[in-house]
Structures are given as C-alpha cells and as structure tokens.
GROMACS .gro file of N, CA and C in nm:
model
  207
    1THR      N    1 -15.436  11.102  21.764
    1THR     CA    2 -15.395  11.263  21.732
    1THR      C    3 -15.566  11.240  21.615
    2GLY      N    4 -15.601  11.361  21.625
    2GLY     CA    5 -15.724  11.328  21.544
    2GLY      C    6 -15.699  11.418  21.429
    3VAL      N    7 -15.826  11.499  21.370
    3VAL     CA    8 -15.803  11.551  21.237
    3VAL      C    9 -15.911  11.683  21.327
    4ASP      N   10 -15.851  11.806  21.257
    4ASP     CA   11 -15.920  11.924  21.291
    4ASP      C   12 -16.035  11.936  21.206
    5LEU      N   13 -16.162  11.926  21.224
    5LEU     CA   14 -16.252  11.978  21.123
    5LEU      C   15 -16.291  12.096  21.093
    6ASN      N   16 -16.261  12.180  21.144
    6ASN     CA   17 -16.277  12.329  21.143
    6ASN      C   18 -16.150  12.424  21.080
    7THR      N   19 -16.034  12.326  21.005
    7THR     CA   20 -15.948  12.359  20.931
    7THR      C   21 -15.974  12.381  20.809
    8GLN      N   22 -15.920  12.502  20.740
    8GLN     CA   23 -15.999  12.557  20.607
    8GLN      C   24 -15.892  12.539  20.545
    9HIS      N   25 -15.956  12.526  20.405
    9HIS     CA   26 -15.796  12.474  20.281
    9HIS      C   27 -15.887  12.526  20.145
   10PRO      N   28 -15.804  12.568  20.084
   10PRO     CA   29 -15.812  12.579  19.940
   10PRO      C   30 -15.944  12.494  19.854
   11ASP      N   31 -16.029  12.501  19.780
   11ASP     CA   32 -16.145  12.426  19.729
   11ASP      C   33 -16.090  12.467  19.588
   12GLY      N   34 -16.002  12.406  19.525
   12GLY     CA   35 -15.975  12.453  19.378
   12GLY      C   36 -16.104  12.392  19.289
   13ALA      N   37 -16.138  12.307  19.303
   13ALA     CA   38 -16.257  12.217  19.223
   13ALA      C   39 -16.372  12.322  19.239
   14VAL      N   40 -16.336  12.400  19.323
   14VAL     CA   41 -16.487  12.522  19.322
   14VAL      C   42 -16.450  12.645  19.303
   15SER      N   43 -16.353  12.696  19.346
   15SER     CA   44 -16.300  12.803  19.353
   15SER      C   45 -16.146  12.792  19.454
   16ASP      N   46 -16.126  12.964  19.459
   16ASP     CA   47 -15.994  12.965  19.538
   16ASP      C   48 -16.019  13.005  19.714
   17SER      N   49 -16.144  12.956  19.726
   17SER     CA   50 -16.216  13.008  19.852
   17SER      C   51 -16.136  12.936  19.993
   18THR      N   52 -16.153  12.903  20.112
   18THR     CA   53 -16.123  12.857  20.205
   18THR      C   54 -16.250  12.799  20.256
   19ASN      N   55 -16.312  12.647  20.248
   19ASN     CA   56 -16.297  12.576  20.303
   19ASN      C   57 -16.349  12.486  20.397
   20THR      N   58 -16.446  12.471  20.494
   20THR     CA   59 -16.396  12.349  20.569
   20THR      C   60 -16.471  12.204  20.471
   21PRO      N   61 -16.464  12.105  20.571
   21PRO     CA   62 -16.500  11.973  20.547
   21PRO      C   63 -16.639  12.004  20.512
   22LEU      N   64 -16.696  12.084  20.637
   22LEU     CA   65 -16.842  12.122  20.609
   22LEU      C   66 -16.920  12.165  20.542
   23HIS      N   67 -16.829  12.262  20.521
   23HIS     CA   68 -16.889  12.323  20.387
   23HIS      C   69 -16.907  12.240  20.216
   24GLY      N   70 -16.788  12.186  20.228
   24GLY     CA   71 -16.831  12.115  20.113
   24GLY      C   72 -16.936  11.964  20.098
   25VAL      N   73 -16.961  11.931  20.196
   25VAL     CA   74 -17.066  11.835  20.189
   25VAL      C   75 -17.198  11.911  20.247
   26ALA      N   76 -17.213  11.994  20.299
   26ALA     CA   77 -17.306  12.073  20.269
   26ALA      C   78 -17.375  12.178  20.149
   27ARG      N   79 -17.220  12.178  20.063
   27ARG     CA   80 -17.274  12.243  19.918
   27ARG      C   81 -17.307  12.085  19.809
   28LYS      N   82 -17.242  11.967  19.874
   28LYS     CA   83 -17.321  11.841  19.793
   28LYS      C   84 -17.428  11.807  19.834
   29GLY      N   85 -17.504  11.847  19.924
   29GLY     CA   86 -17.628  11.781  19.993
   29GLY      C   87 -17.589  11.684  20.081
   30ASP      N   88 -17.508  11.664  20.130
   30ASP     CA   89 -17.435  11.498  20.176
   30ASP      C   90 -17.548  11.526  20.338
   31VAL      N   91 -17.664  11.473  20.383
   31VAL     CA   92 -17.734  11.477  20.510
   31VAL      C   93 -17.649  11.402  20.575
   32THR      N   94 -17.564  11.299  20.555
   32THR     CA   95 -17.498  11.179  20.641
   32THR      C   96 -17.373  11.240  20.656
   33ALA      N   97 -17.321  11.299  20.553
   33ALA     CA   98 -17.204  11.305  20.580
   33ALA      C   99 -17.186  11.448  20.715
   34VAL      N  100 -17.279  11.563  20.642
   34VAL     CA  101 -17.290  11.678  20.746
   34VAL      C  102 -17.314  11.649  20.914
   35ARG      N  103 -17.418  11.530  20.889
   35ARG     CA  104 -17.513  11.456  21.020
   35ARG      C  105 -17.342  11.442  21.091
   36LEU      N  106 -17.278  11.331  21.035
   36LEU     CA  107 -17.098  11.295  21.102
   36LEU      C  108 -17.010  11.400  21.172
   37LEU      N  109 -17.015  11.487  21.089
   37LEU     CA  110 -16.912  11.608  21.076
   37LEU      C  111 -16.963  11.646  21.227
   38LEU      N  112 -17.081  11.691  21.261
   38LEU     CA  113 -17.165  11.809  21.326
   38LEU      C  114 -17.124  11.703  21.498
   39ARG      N  115 -17.130  11.618  21.485
   39ARG     CA  116 -17.163  11.504  21.589
   39ARG      C  117 -16.956  11.518  21.659
   40ASN      N  118 -16.861  11.503  21.532
   40ASN     CA  119 -16.735  11.504  21.563
   40ASN      C  120 -16.681  11.646  21.576
   41GLY      N  121 -16.755  11.762  21.614
   41GLY     CA  122 -16.721  11.849  21.600
   41GLY      C  123 -16.709  11.978  21.500
   42ALA      N  124 -16.756  11.955  21.424
   42ALA     CA  125 -16.748  12.044  21.306
   42ALA      C  126 -16.836  12.165  21.337
   43ASN      N  127 -16.787  12.292  21.326
   43ASN     CA  128 -16.843  12.402  21.353
   43ASN      C  129 -16.941  12.458  21.199
   44PRO      N  130 -17.077  12.507  21.251
   44PRO     CA  131 -17.119  12.557  21.101
   44PRO      C  132 -17.097  12.693  21.135
   45GLU      N  133 -17.062  12.780  21.248
   45GLU     CA  134 -17.067  12.915  21.203
   45GLU      C  135 -16.909  12.947  21.163
   46VAL      N  136 -16.827  12.876  21.143
   46VAL     CA  137 -16.660  12.901  21.068
   46VAL      C  138 -16.710  12.965  20.929
   47ARG      N  139 -16.676  13.076  20.891
   47ARG     CA  140 -16.700  13.158  20.722
   47ARG      C  141 -16.569  13.096  20.704
   48ASN      N  142 -16.574  13.113  20.541
   48ASN     CA  143 -16.506  13.079  20.432
   48ASN      C  144 -16.448  13.227  20.378
   49ARG      N  145 -16.356  13.236  20.275
   49ARG     CA  146 -16.271  13.333  20.257
   49ARG      C  147 -16.392  13.427  20.183
   50GLU      N  148 -16.495  13.383  20.133
   50GLU     CA  149 -16.623  13.470  20.052
   50GLU      C  150 -16.706  13.542  20.182
   51GLY      N  151 -16.680  13.517  20.326
   51GLY     CA  152 -16.781  13.516  20.449
   51GLY      C  153 -16.891  13.427  20.473
   52LEU      N  154 -16.879  13.300  20.398
   52LEU     CA  155 -17.021  13.200  20.393
   52LEU      C  156 -16.980  13.109  20.448
   53ARG      N  157 -17.079  13.085  20.549
   53ARG     CA  158 -17.092  12.948  20.601
   53ARG      C  159 -17.133  12.846  20.536
   54SER      N  160 -17.152  12.734  20.637
   54SER     CA  161 -17.159  12.606  20.519
   54SER      C  162 -17.323  12.565  20.489
   55ILE      N  163 -17.407  12.680  20.578
   55ILE     CA  164 -17.585  12.668  20.580
   55ILE      C  165 -17.593  12.774  20.468
   56ASP      N  166 -17.487  12.862  20.429
   56ASP     CA  167 -17.529  12.932  20.314
   56ASP      C  168 -17.467  12.903  20.164
   57LEU      N  169 -17.432  12.768  20.198
   57LEU     CA  170 -17.401  12.660  20.069
   57LEU      C  171 -17.520  12.534  20.073
   58ARG      N  172 -17.567  12.569  20.186
   58ARG     CA  173 -17.658  12.435  20.159
   58ARG      C  174 -17.700  12.423  20.034
   59LYS      N  175 -17.765  12.236  19.990
   59LYS     CA  176 -17.814  12.228  19.881
   59LYS      C  177 -18.014  12.147  19.935
   60ASN      N  178 -18.007  12.146  20.031
   60ASN     CA  179 -18.133  12.127  20.061
   60ASN      C  180 -18.202  12.143  20.203
   61LYS      N  181 -18.310  12.122  20.198
   61LYS     CA  182 -18.365  12.151  20.329
   61LYS      C  183 -18.337  12.054  20.510
   62GLN      N  184 -18.312  11.952  20.458
   62GLN     CA  185 -18.249  11.823  20.538
   62GLN      C  186 -18.113  11.893  20.600
   63VAL      N  187 -18.027  11.963  20.505
   63VAL     CA  188 -17.928  12.002  20.551
   63VAL      C  189 -17.884  12.105  20.620
   64ARG      N  190 -18.031  12.258  20.574
   64ARG     CA  191 -18.021  12.331  20.629
   64ARG      C  192 -18.100  12.323  20.814
   65ALA      N  193 -18.174  12.218  20.776
   65ALA     CA  194 -18.231  12.215  20.924
   65ALA      C  195 -18.115  12.127  21.024
   66LEU      N  196 -18.009  12.063  20.969
   66LEU     CA  197 -17.904  12.022  21.057
   66LEU      C  198 -17.792  12.165  21.129
   67LEU      N  199 -17.777  12.212  21.022
   67LEU     CA  200 -17.682  12.315  21.044
   67LEU      C  201 -17.767  12.437  21.100
   68LYS      N  202 -17.901  12.466  21.131
   68LYS     CA  203 -17.934  12.528  21.229
   68LYS      C  204 -17.972  12.524  21.319
   69ALA      N  205 -17.955  12.363  21.400
   69ALA     CA  206 -17.989  12.285  21.525
   69ALA      C  207 -17.871  12.357  21.653
   0.00000   0.00000   0.00000
C-alpha cells in the first residue's frame, strides 16, 4: 500500500485551508521535495480550499519551473 500524495488535509500551521504535501513543500521552496513528490505522482493542478495550486504558493523560480513542466 502507498500514500495518496494528492490527499488534502487541514494545515493548521498556516491556515485552515486544505493543502496537499506538494502545496506545503512548494510554499517552503524545497526543490528536492517538490521534485520527489512530482516523480511519485503528486498532481500540481490540485487546488486547496482557497482555490490555489502549489505553483501559486511557490517560493522560488526553481520550484515554479518544476511545477510548470
């Protein structure tokens, strides 16, 4: 069994929005984690409760490039 990388969960540390793991690492600017999640099936088009995709929360150009690819 594996983990569903696209499952949304409340992220109480930031807000009560529903973010995927990809939202979280994009927001932190963690290029390595973004790459890992994308390689393992994370969907960059999933929107949180506010309608934001992970690319909308990205911290740097490298993360943006990965999410646009």
